Amino acid sequence: MTAERPTGSDRTSPPKSTSLSTPSRTRRRTAALGAALALTLPLAACSSDGASGARAGGGSTSAAGSAPSASRTPTVDPDAYRHALTGALRPLDSALRTVDGAREGGALSRALDTAATRAETAADALQTAATPDNALSGNSELATALRALGQDLRSARGTGGRCATSPRVELDTAHGPESVKEAVRALKALGYGATLRLPRTERAKHRRLANGAFVRDGSRGGLGRLTVNNGTASDAVVTLTRGGGTAFSVYVRKGSKATVRSVNSGVYTVYFTTGQDWNGAKNSFTRGCSFEKFDDKANFRTVQVSGGTQYTVLTFTLNKVIGGNASTSTVPPGEFPS
């Protein structure tokens, strides 16, 4: 800112019959015997399933039924799963109720950390739980959603400093809580209900003061005059300090200008903060904040001159402008005057 800025099987052939020089009756018997062997050996050699048939001198053995039959895995008891589901979610539900009732500040930050840890523990428990076939998908989705919820709870905690968005506002736009709701509803529709009350959230606010309103006003009785032009896209609060104390702070809406009259003579440091949603309790914006100061001091003087009184009139422009002659520096939020 500046003022004025990633297999064949082996086949056994039947033995061939042999012709012998014997009387004709004997030949016929031999031939008949040979024919019988030719017919019976192939039948003994092969069975309908390709396995060997009966052994010589023994009874036939059936190959079918010799292999063990496959056993089916028993179905998981739905009641056992319901018990596991309730056990995994109960500690988390308790922690979320604590978040719901905690006041903003340290108490809420600690509650959010505890709830985040329990959400992750619940996800681990569900991933190892024996689950009925019809709940496999829903159980997996819930475990994934719980991990996302844990991350959202930690992120919402924030730093707790100035310009800190309320954790309840952060949770209002987070995806984890809604994913958990959907997964719980899907399991409930299958008959696996569980209690899990998510903490309340808040919509983002857009609080503003009137243009030119004083956030803080000390004793003013001089003749000096200060005009502030705010050409930025955010509202601003301009604060003048002198001798370690705040003289006054004035609210200037975006695209507007405001004038402070009766500024006492003296040398002042000029600070300004911009952002959205003014939190009067913290004297700070809650979103999109910046904290800066002008490097040059503002010197207001009042002197008597011939024919009257001469006093200082200054104009500060918060946005960058062509030909501007005032530079600015970033100020740590903790060092910005209240």
Tab-separated table of C-alpha atoms in Angstrom:
chain	number	residue	atom	x	y	z
A	1	MET	CA	0.000	0.000	0.000
A	2	THR	CA	1.150	3.517	-0.629
A	3	ALA	CA	-0.548	6.714	-0.256
A	4	GLU	CA	-1.463	9.003	-3.051
A	5	ARG	CA	-0.813	2.147	-4.186
A	6	PRO	CA	1.438	-38.410	-9.390
A	7	THR	CA	-2.518	-82.979	-22.329
A	8	GLY	CA	-3.010	-84.837	-24.241
A	9	SER	CA	-3.254	-88.086	-22.483
A	10	ASP	CA	-1.319	-91.186	-23.465
A	11	ARG	CA	-3.636	-93.549	-25.255
A	12	THR	CA	-3.153	-97.333	-24.937
A	13	SER	CA	-3.842	-99.120	-28.178
A	14	PRO	CA	-5.521	-102.547	-27.803
A	15	PRO	CA	-3.218	-105.518	-28.571
A	16	LYS	CA	-3.547	-106.909	-32.012
A	17	SER	CA	-4.882	-110.465	-32.388
A	18	THR	CA	-2.354	-113.090	-33.581
A	19	SER	CA	-3.236	-115.832	-36.135
A	20	LEU	CA	-2.064	-119.393	-35.137
A	21	SER	CA	-1.808	-122.610	-37.227
A	22	THR	CA	-4.430	-124.664	-35.454
A	23	PRO	CA	-7.568	-126.515	-36.476
A	24	SER	CA	-10.365	-124.263	-37.650
A	25	ARG	CA	-12.411	-124.587	-34.418
A	26	THR	CA	-9.446	-123.399	-32.384
A	27	ARG	CA	-8.884	-120.516	-34.763
A	28	ARG	CA	-12.440	-119.355	-34.343
A	29	ARG	CA	-12.125	-119.408	-30.546
A	30	THR	CA	-8.861	-117.546	-30.652
A	31	ALA	CA	-10.253	-115.020	-33.025
A	32	ALA	CA	-13.273	-114.577	-30.822
A	33	LEU	CA	-11.062	-114.144	-27.786
A	34	GLY	CA	-8.951	-111.638	-29.601
A	35	ALA	CA	-12.004	-109.678	-30.599
A	36	ALA	CA	-13.249	-109.664	-27.034
A	37	LEU	CA	-9.948	-108.308	-25.791
A	38	ALA	CA	-9.964	-105.666	-28.445
A	39	LEU	CA	-13.362	-104.510	-27.267
A	40	THR	CA	-12.851	-104.628	-23.533
A	41	LEU	CA	-9.389	-103.141	-23.105
A	42	PRO	CA	-10.242	-99.672	-24.363
A	43	LEU	CA	-13.241	-99.608	-22.022
A	44	ALA	CA	-11.044	-100.560	-19.101
A	45	ALA	CA	-8.401	-98.014	-20.077
A	46	CYS	CA	-10.567	-94.906	-20.196
A	47	SER	CA	-13.448	-93.655	-18.175
A	48	SER	CA	-15.862	-90.917	-19.020
A	49	ASP	CA	-13.823	-88.310	-17.103
A	50	GLY	CA	-10.440	-89.318	-18.558
A	51	ALA	CA	-9.216	-91.082	-15.394
A	52	SER	CA	-7.975	-94.627	-15.147
A	53	GLY	CA	-10.645	-97.270	-14.728
A	54	ALA	CA	-10.789	-100.353	-12.410
A	55	ARG	CA	-7.584	-102.076	-11.475
A	56	ALA	CA	-7.135	-105.740	-12.586
A	57	GLY	CA	-8.698	-108.044	-10.068
A	58	GLY	CA	-10.313	-105.192	-8.160
A	59	GLY	CA	-13.507	-103.161	-8.094
A	60	SER	CA	-13.852	-99.905	-9.963
A	61	THR	CA	-13.186	-96.605	-8.114
A	62	SER	CA	-15.028	-93.389	-8.848
A	63	ALA	CA	-12.715	-90.331	-9.260
A	64	ALA	CA	-15.590	-87.883	-8.775
A	65	GLY	CA	-16.071	-86.932	-5.151
A	66	SER	CA	-12.462	-87.604	-4.185
A	67	ALA	CA	-11.665	-83.800	-4.175
A	68	PRO	CA	-12.749	-81.819	-1.046
A	69	SER	CA	-15.643	-79.406	-1.574
A	70	ALA	CA	-15.082	-75.612	-1.025
A	71	SER	CA	-16.513	-74.175	2.174
A	72	ARG	CA	-18.279	-70.769	2.230
A	73	THR	CA	-17.305	-68.044	4.684
A	74	PRO	CA	-20.045	-67.523	7.242
A	75	THR	CA	-21.889	-64.189	7.035
A	76	VAL	CA	-21.011	-61.582	9.692
A	77	ASP	CA	-23.661	-61.232	12.367
A	78	PRO	CA	-25.428	-57.882	11.797
A	79	ASP	CA	-25.925	-57.391	15.526
A	80	ALA	CA	-22.199	-57.810	16.116
A	81	TYR	CA	-21.521	-55.131	13.524
A	82	ARG	CA	-24.061	-52.794	15.090
A	83	HIS	CA	-22.288	-53.219	18.400
A	84	ALA	CA	-18.900	-52.446	16.793
A	85	LEU	CA	-20.326	-49.414	15.021
A	86	THR	CA	-21.796	-48.001	18.209
A	87	GLY	CA	-18.598	-48.647	20.123
A	88	ALA	CA	-16.504	-46.826	17.522
A	89	LEU	CA	-18.725	-43.755	17.373
A	90	ARG	CA	-19.717	-43.287	21.013
A	91	PRO	CA	-16.454	-41.599	22.174
A	92	LEU	CA	-16.518	-39.321	19.145
A	93	ASP	CA	-20.134	-38.357	19.755
A	94	SER	CA	-19.232	-37.359	23.302
A	95	ALA	CA	-16.322	-35.220	22.100
A	96	LEU	CA	-18.468	-33.501	19.469
A	97	ARG	CA	-21.046	-32.602	22.108
A	98	THR	CA	-18.263	-30.922	24.052
A	99	VAL	CA	-17.336	-28.916	20.959
A	100	ASP	CA	-20.960	-27.939	20.585
A	101	GLY	CA	-21.070	-26.359	24.025
A	102	ALA	CA	-17.581	-24.854	24.244
A	103	ARG	CA	-17.052	-21.120	24.207
A	104	GLU	CA	-14.740	-19.640	21.603
A	105	GLY	CA	-11.143	-19.380	22.684
A	106	GLY	CA	-8.969	-21.912	24.472
A	107	ALA	CA	-11.867	-24.144	25.533
A	108	LEU	CA	-13.140	-24.524	21.971
A	109	SER	CA	-9.633	-25.092	20.594
A	110	ARG	CA	-8.978	-27.915	23.073
A	111	ALA	CA	-12.383	-29.488	22.350
A	112	LEU	CA	-11.676	-29.416	18.614
A	113	ASP	CA	-8.310	-31.143	19.067
A	114	THR	CA	-9.882	-33.907	21.191
A	115	ALA	CA	-12.728	-34.447	18.714
A	116	ALA	CA	-10.282	-34.615	15.786
A	117	THR	CA	-8.257	-37.345	17.512
A	118	ARG	CA	-11.409	-39.365	18.313
A	119	ALA	CA	-12.647	-39.062	14.721
A	120	GLU	CA	-9.396	-40.614	13.497
A	121	THR	CA	-9.590	-43.362	16.162
A	122	ALA	CA	-13.184	-44.168	15.115
A	123	ALA	CA	-12.083	-44.442	11.474
A	124	ASP	CA	-9.339	-46.920	12.450
A	125	ALA	CA	-11.849	-49.020	14.442
A	126	LEU	CA	-14.310	-49.201	11.533
A	127	GLN	CA	-11.643	-50.242	9.058
A	128	THR	CA	-10.808	-53.322	11.160
A	129	ALA	CA	-14.411	-54.169	12.157
A	130	ALA	CA	-16.030	-57.384	10.805
A	131	THR	CA	-18.699	-56.042	8.454
A	132	PRO	CA	-21.750	-57.686	6.818
A	133	ASP	CA	-21.621	-57.805	3.010
A	134	ASN	CA	-24.408	-55.290	2.572
A	135	ALA	CA	-22.623	-52.753	4.776
A	136	LEU	CA	-19.120	-53.012	3.320
A	137	SER	CA	-19.458	-49.989	1.077
A	138	GLY	CA	-21.171	-47.805	3.663
A	139	ASN	CA	-18.670	-48.753	6.363
A	140	SER	CA	-15.762	-47.809	4.102
A	141	GLU	CA	-17.390	-44.494	3.190
A	142	LEU	CA	-17.988	-43.652	6.836
A	143	ALA	CA	-14.368	-44.391	7.767
A	144	THR	CA	-13.157	-42.114	4.975
A	145	ALA	CA	-15.586	-39.372	5.982
A	146	LEU	CA	-14.461	-39.564	9.607
A	147	ARG	CA	-10.852	-38.976	8.577
A	148	ALA	CA	-11.909	-35.927	6.596
A	149	LEU	CA	-13.887	-34.705	9.602
A	150	GLY	CA	-10.796	-35.009	11.792
A	151	GLN	CA	-8.803	-32.848	9.377
A	152	ASP	CA	-11.578	-30.263	9.229
A	153	LEU	CA	-11.800	-30.059	13.014
A	154	ARG	CA	-8.070	-29.391	13.272
A	155	SER	CA	-8.150	-26.803	10.490
A	156	ALA	CA	-11.095	-24.982	12.044
A	157	ARG	CA	-9.148	-24.551	15.259
A	158	GLY	CA	-7.099	-21.790	13.654
A	159	THR	CA	-4.501	-19.718	15.434
A	160	GLY	CA	-6.884	-17.954	17.768
A	161	GLY	CA	-5.249	-14.579	17.093
A	162	ARG	CA	-6.557	-11.395	15.576
A	163	CYS	CA	-8.335	-11.727	12.280
A	164	ALA	CA	-9.259	-15.307	13.195
A	165	THR	CA	-12.399	-16.653	11.587
A	166	SER	CA	-14.689	-18.370	14.072
A	167	PRO	CA	-14.155	-22.183	14.053
A	168	ARG	CA	-17.926	-22.573	13.712
A	169	VAL	CA	-17.841	-20.487	10.536
A	170	GLU	CA	-14.951	-22.565	9.175
A	171	LEU	CA	-16.871	-25.802	9.876
A	172	ASP	CA	-19.939	-24.444	8.096
A	173	THR	CA	-18.127	-24.590	4.745
A	174	ALA	CA	-16.109	-27.800	5.456
A	175	HIS	CA	-16.918	-30.992	3.476
A	176	GLY	CA	-16.137	-33.521	6.225
A	177	PRO	CA	-19.275	-33.004	8.350
A	178	GLU	CA	-21.618	-33.363	5.375
A	179	SER	CA	-19.791	-36.510	4.179
A	180	VAL	CA	-20.246	-38.041	7.637
A	181	LYS	CA	-23.970	-37.228	7.575
A	182	GLU	CA	-24.409	-38.933	4.187
A	183	ALA	CA	-22.485	-42.081	5.253
A	184	VAL	CA	-24.461	-42.375	8.496
A	185	ARG	CA	-27.756	-41.988	6.599
A	186	ALA	CA	-26.740	-44.734	4.122
A	187	LEU	CA	-25.932	-47.200	6.929
A	188	LYS	CA	-29.122	-46.307	8.779
A	189	ALA	CA	-31.160	-47.105	5.658
A	190	LEU	CA	-29.663	-50.628	5.786
A	191	GLY	CA	-30.632	-51.045	9.428
A	192	TYR	CA	-27.348	-50.019	11.001
A	193	GLY	CA	-28.221	-46.891	12.902
A	194	ALA	CA	-25.786	-44.991	15.103
A	195	THR	CA	-25.874	-41.802	17.149
A	196	LEU	CA	-23.525	-39.034	16.075
A	197	ARG	CA	-24.464	-35.413	16.610
A	198	LEU	CA	-22.218	-33.019	14.755
A	199	PRO	CA	-21.455	-29.637	16.373
A	200	ARG	CA	-23.370	-26.536	15.472
A	201	THR	CA	-21.927	-24.224	12.868
A	202	GLU	CA	-22.429	-20.590	11.955
A	203	ARG	CA	-22.787	-18.826	8.645
A	204	ALA	CA	-20.138	-16.290	7.718
A	205	LYS	CA	-21.057	-12.815	8.883
A	206	HIS	CA	-20.610	-9.493	7.169
A	207	ARG	CA	-20.641	-7.010	10.025
A	208	ARG	CA	-19.748	-3.417	9.196
A	209	LEU	CA	-19.782	-0.068	10.889
A	210	ALA	CA	-21.096	3.086	9.334
A	211	ASN	CA	-18.645	5.007	7.216
A	212	GLY	CA	-16.824	7.519	9.389
A	213	ALA	CA	-17.869	5.831	12.665
A	214	PHE	CA	-15.321	5.950	15.455
A	215	VAL	CA	-14.064	2.575	16.716
A	216	ARG	CA	-12.228	4.458	19.409
A	217	ASP	CA	-12.130	8.152	20.091
A	218	GLY	CA	-9.947	10.019	22.529
A	219	SER	CA	-9.967	13.637	23.494
A	220	ARG	CA	-9.873	15.819	20.398
A	221	GLY	CA	-9.850	19.573	20.597
A	222	GLY	CA	-7.450	20.841	17.993
A	223	LEU	CA	-7.901	22.310	14.597
A	224	GLY	CA	-6.177	19.643	12.505
A	225	ARG	CA	-8.112	17.708	9.922
A	226	LEU	CA	-7.500	14.229	8.497
A	227	THR	CA	-9.204	12.825	5.404
A	228	VAL	CA	-8.873	9.129	4.475
A	229	ASN	CA	-9.648	7.851	0.968
A	230	ASN	CA	-10.255	4.094	0.856
A	231	GLY	CA	-10.005	2.884	-2.733
A	232	THR	CA	-9.356	-0.746	-1.740
A	233	ALA	CA	-11.832	-3.616	-2.154
A	234	SER	CA	-12.229	-3.987	1.622
A	235	ASP	CA	-13.388	-1.882	4.534
A	236	ALA	CA	-10.685	-0.316	6.650
A	237	VAL	CA	-10.019	1.058	10.106
A	238	VAL	CA	-7.433	3.824	10.382
A	239	THR	CA	-5.778	4.358	13.750
A	240	LEU	CA	-3.563	7.224	14.849
A	241	THR	CA	-1.277	6.755	17.851
A	242	ARG	CA	0.900	9.161	19.746
A	243	GLY	CA	3.237	8.496	22.647
A	244	GLY	CA	2.303	4.819	22.819
A	245	GLY	CA	-1.420	5.519	23.123
A	246	THR	CA	-4.272	5.473	20.635
A	247	ALA	CA	-5.654	8.867	19.794
A	248	PHE	CA	-8.549	7.635	17.674
A	249	SER	CA	-9.627	4.916	15.199
A	250	VAL	CA	-12.074	5.574	12.408
A	251	TYR	CA	-13.987	3.159	10.172
A	252	VAL	CA	-13.813	3.829	6.421
A	253	ARG	CA	-15.874	1.682	4.088
A	254	LYS	CA	-14.437	0.483	0.761
A	255	GLY	CA	-14.759	2.993	-2.019
A	256	SER	CA	-15.487	5.782	0.480
A	257	LYS	CA	-13.726	8.551	2.301
A	258	ALA	CA	-14.072	9.891	5.802
A	259	THR	CA	-12.820	13.006	7.529
A	260	VAL	CA	-11.798	13.402	11.161
A	261	ARG	CA	-11.853	16.953	12.491
A	262	SER	CA	-10.463	18.575	15.613
A	263	VAL	CA	-7.206	16.609	15.539
A	264	ASN	CA	-4.852	17.819	18.237
A	265	SER	CA	-1.440	19.085	17.330
A	266	GLY	CA	1.309	16.463	17.517
A	267	VAL	CA	3.228	13.797	15.625
A	268	TYR	CA	1.247	10.616	14.979
A	269	THR	CA	1.911	7.130	13.602
A	270	VAL	CA	-0.817	6.143	11.156
A	271	TYR	CA	-1.894	2.478	11.141
A	272	PHE	CA	-4.592	0.862	9.044
A	273	THR	CA	-6.158	-2.574	8.796
A	274	THR	CA	-8.396	-3.857	6.007
A	275	GLY	CA	-10.635	-6.917	5.767
A	276	GLN	CA	-14.195	-8.214	6.013
A	277	ASP	CA	-16.634	-8.702	8.884
A	278	TRP	CA	-15.726	-6.360	11.708
A	279	ASN	CA	-15.666	-8.077	15.107
A	280	GLY	CA	-16.168	-5.324	17.620
A	281	ALA	CA	-15.244	-7.560	20.584
A	282	LYS	CA	-11.763	-8.112	19.121
A	283	ASN	CA	-11.487	-4.766	17.360
A	284	SER	CA	-10.515	-6.652	14.234
A	285	PHE	CA	-11.842	-7.986	10.970
A	286	THR	CA	-12.345	-11.742	10.867
A	287	ARG	CA	-11.497	-12.510	7.212
A	288	GLY	CA	-9.015	-11.313	4.611
A	289	CYS	CA	-7.119	-9.113	7.038
A	290	SER	CA	-4.046	-7.010	6.461
A	291	PHE	CA	-2.216	-4.868	9.013
A	292	GLU	CA	-0.013	-1.986	7.878
A	293	LYS	CA	1.289	1.413	8.799
A	294	PHE	CA	2.536	4.442	6.902
A	295	ASP	CA	6.279	4.853	7.145
A	296	ASP	CA	5.987	8.631	7.391
A	297	LYS	CA	4.546	10.265	10.460
A	298	ALA	CA	1.570	12.583	10.382
A	299	ASN	CA	2.532	15.928	11.846
A	300	PHE	CA	-0.343	18.178	12.849
A	301	ARG	CA	0.525	21.716	13.821
A	302	THR	CA	-1.468	24.695	14.844
A	303	VAL	CA	0.216	28.101	14.801
A	304	GLN	CA	-0.879	31.649	15.057
A	305	VAL	CA	-0.073	33.735	12.026
A	306	SER	CA	-0.778	37.232	11.026
A	307	GLY	CA	-4.419	37.506	10.448
A	308	GLY	CA	-5.455	34.218	11.989
A	309	THR	CA	-4.535	30.628	12.812
A	310	GLN	CA	-2.796	28.163	10.569
A	311	TYR	CA	-3.483	24.409	11.007
A	312	THR	CA	-2.657	21.141	9.237
A	313	VAL	CA	-4.977	19.336	6.824
A	314	LEU	CA	-3.749	15.919	5.683
A	315	THR	CA	-5.107	13.351	3.238
A	316	PHE	CA	-4.093	9.676	3.253
A	317	THR	CA	-5.031	7.327	0.412
A	318	LEU	CA	-5.007	3.621	1.289
A	319	ASN	CA	-4.823	2.203	-2.213
A	320	LYS	CA	-1.869	2.601	-4.547
A	321	VAL	CA	-2.053	5.677	-6.708
A	322	ILE	CA	0.104	6.993	-9.525
A	323	GLY	CA	2.477	9.572	-8.152
A	324	GLY	CA	1.870	8.570	-4.547
A	325	ASN	CA	4.525	9.734	-2.124
A	326	ALA	CA	3.901	7.610	0.978
A	327	SER	CA	5.237	4.086	1.534
A	328	THR	CA	3.811	1.514	3.936
A	329	SER	CA	5.101	-1.444	5.968
A	330	THR	CA	3.398	-4.633	7.149
A	331	VAL	CA	2.768	-4.827	10.880
A	332	PRO	CA	2.534	-8.104	12.863
A	333	PRO	CA	-1.094	-8.517	14.016
A	334	GLY	CA	-0.007	-8.638	17.636
A	335	GLU	CA	1.653	-5.252	17.328
A	336	PHE	CA	-1.291	-3.519	15.767
A	337	PRO	CA	-2.885	-1.033	18.198
A	338	SER	CA	-6.280	-1.919	19.585
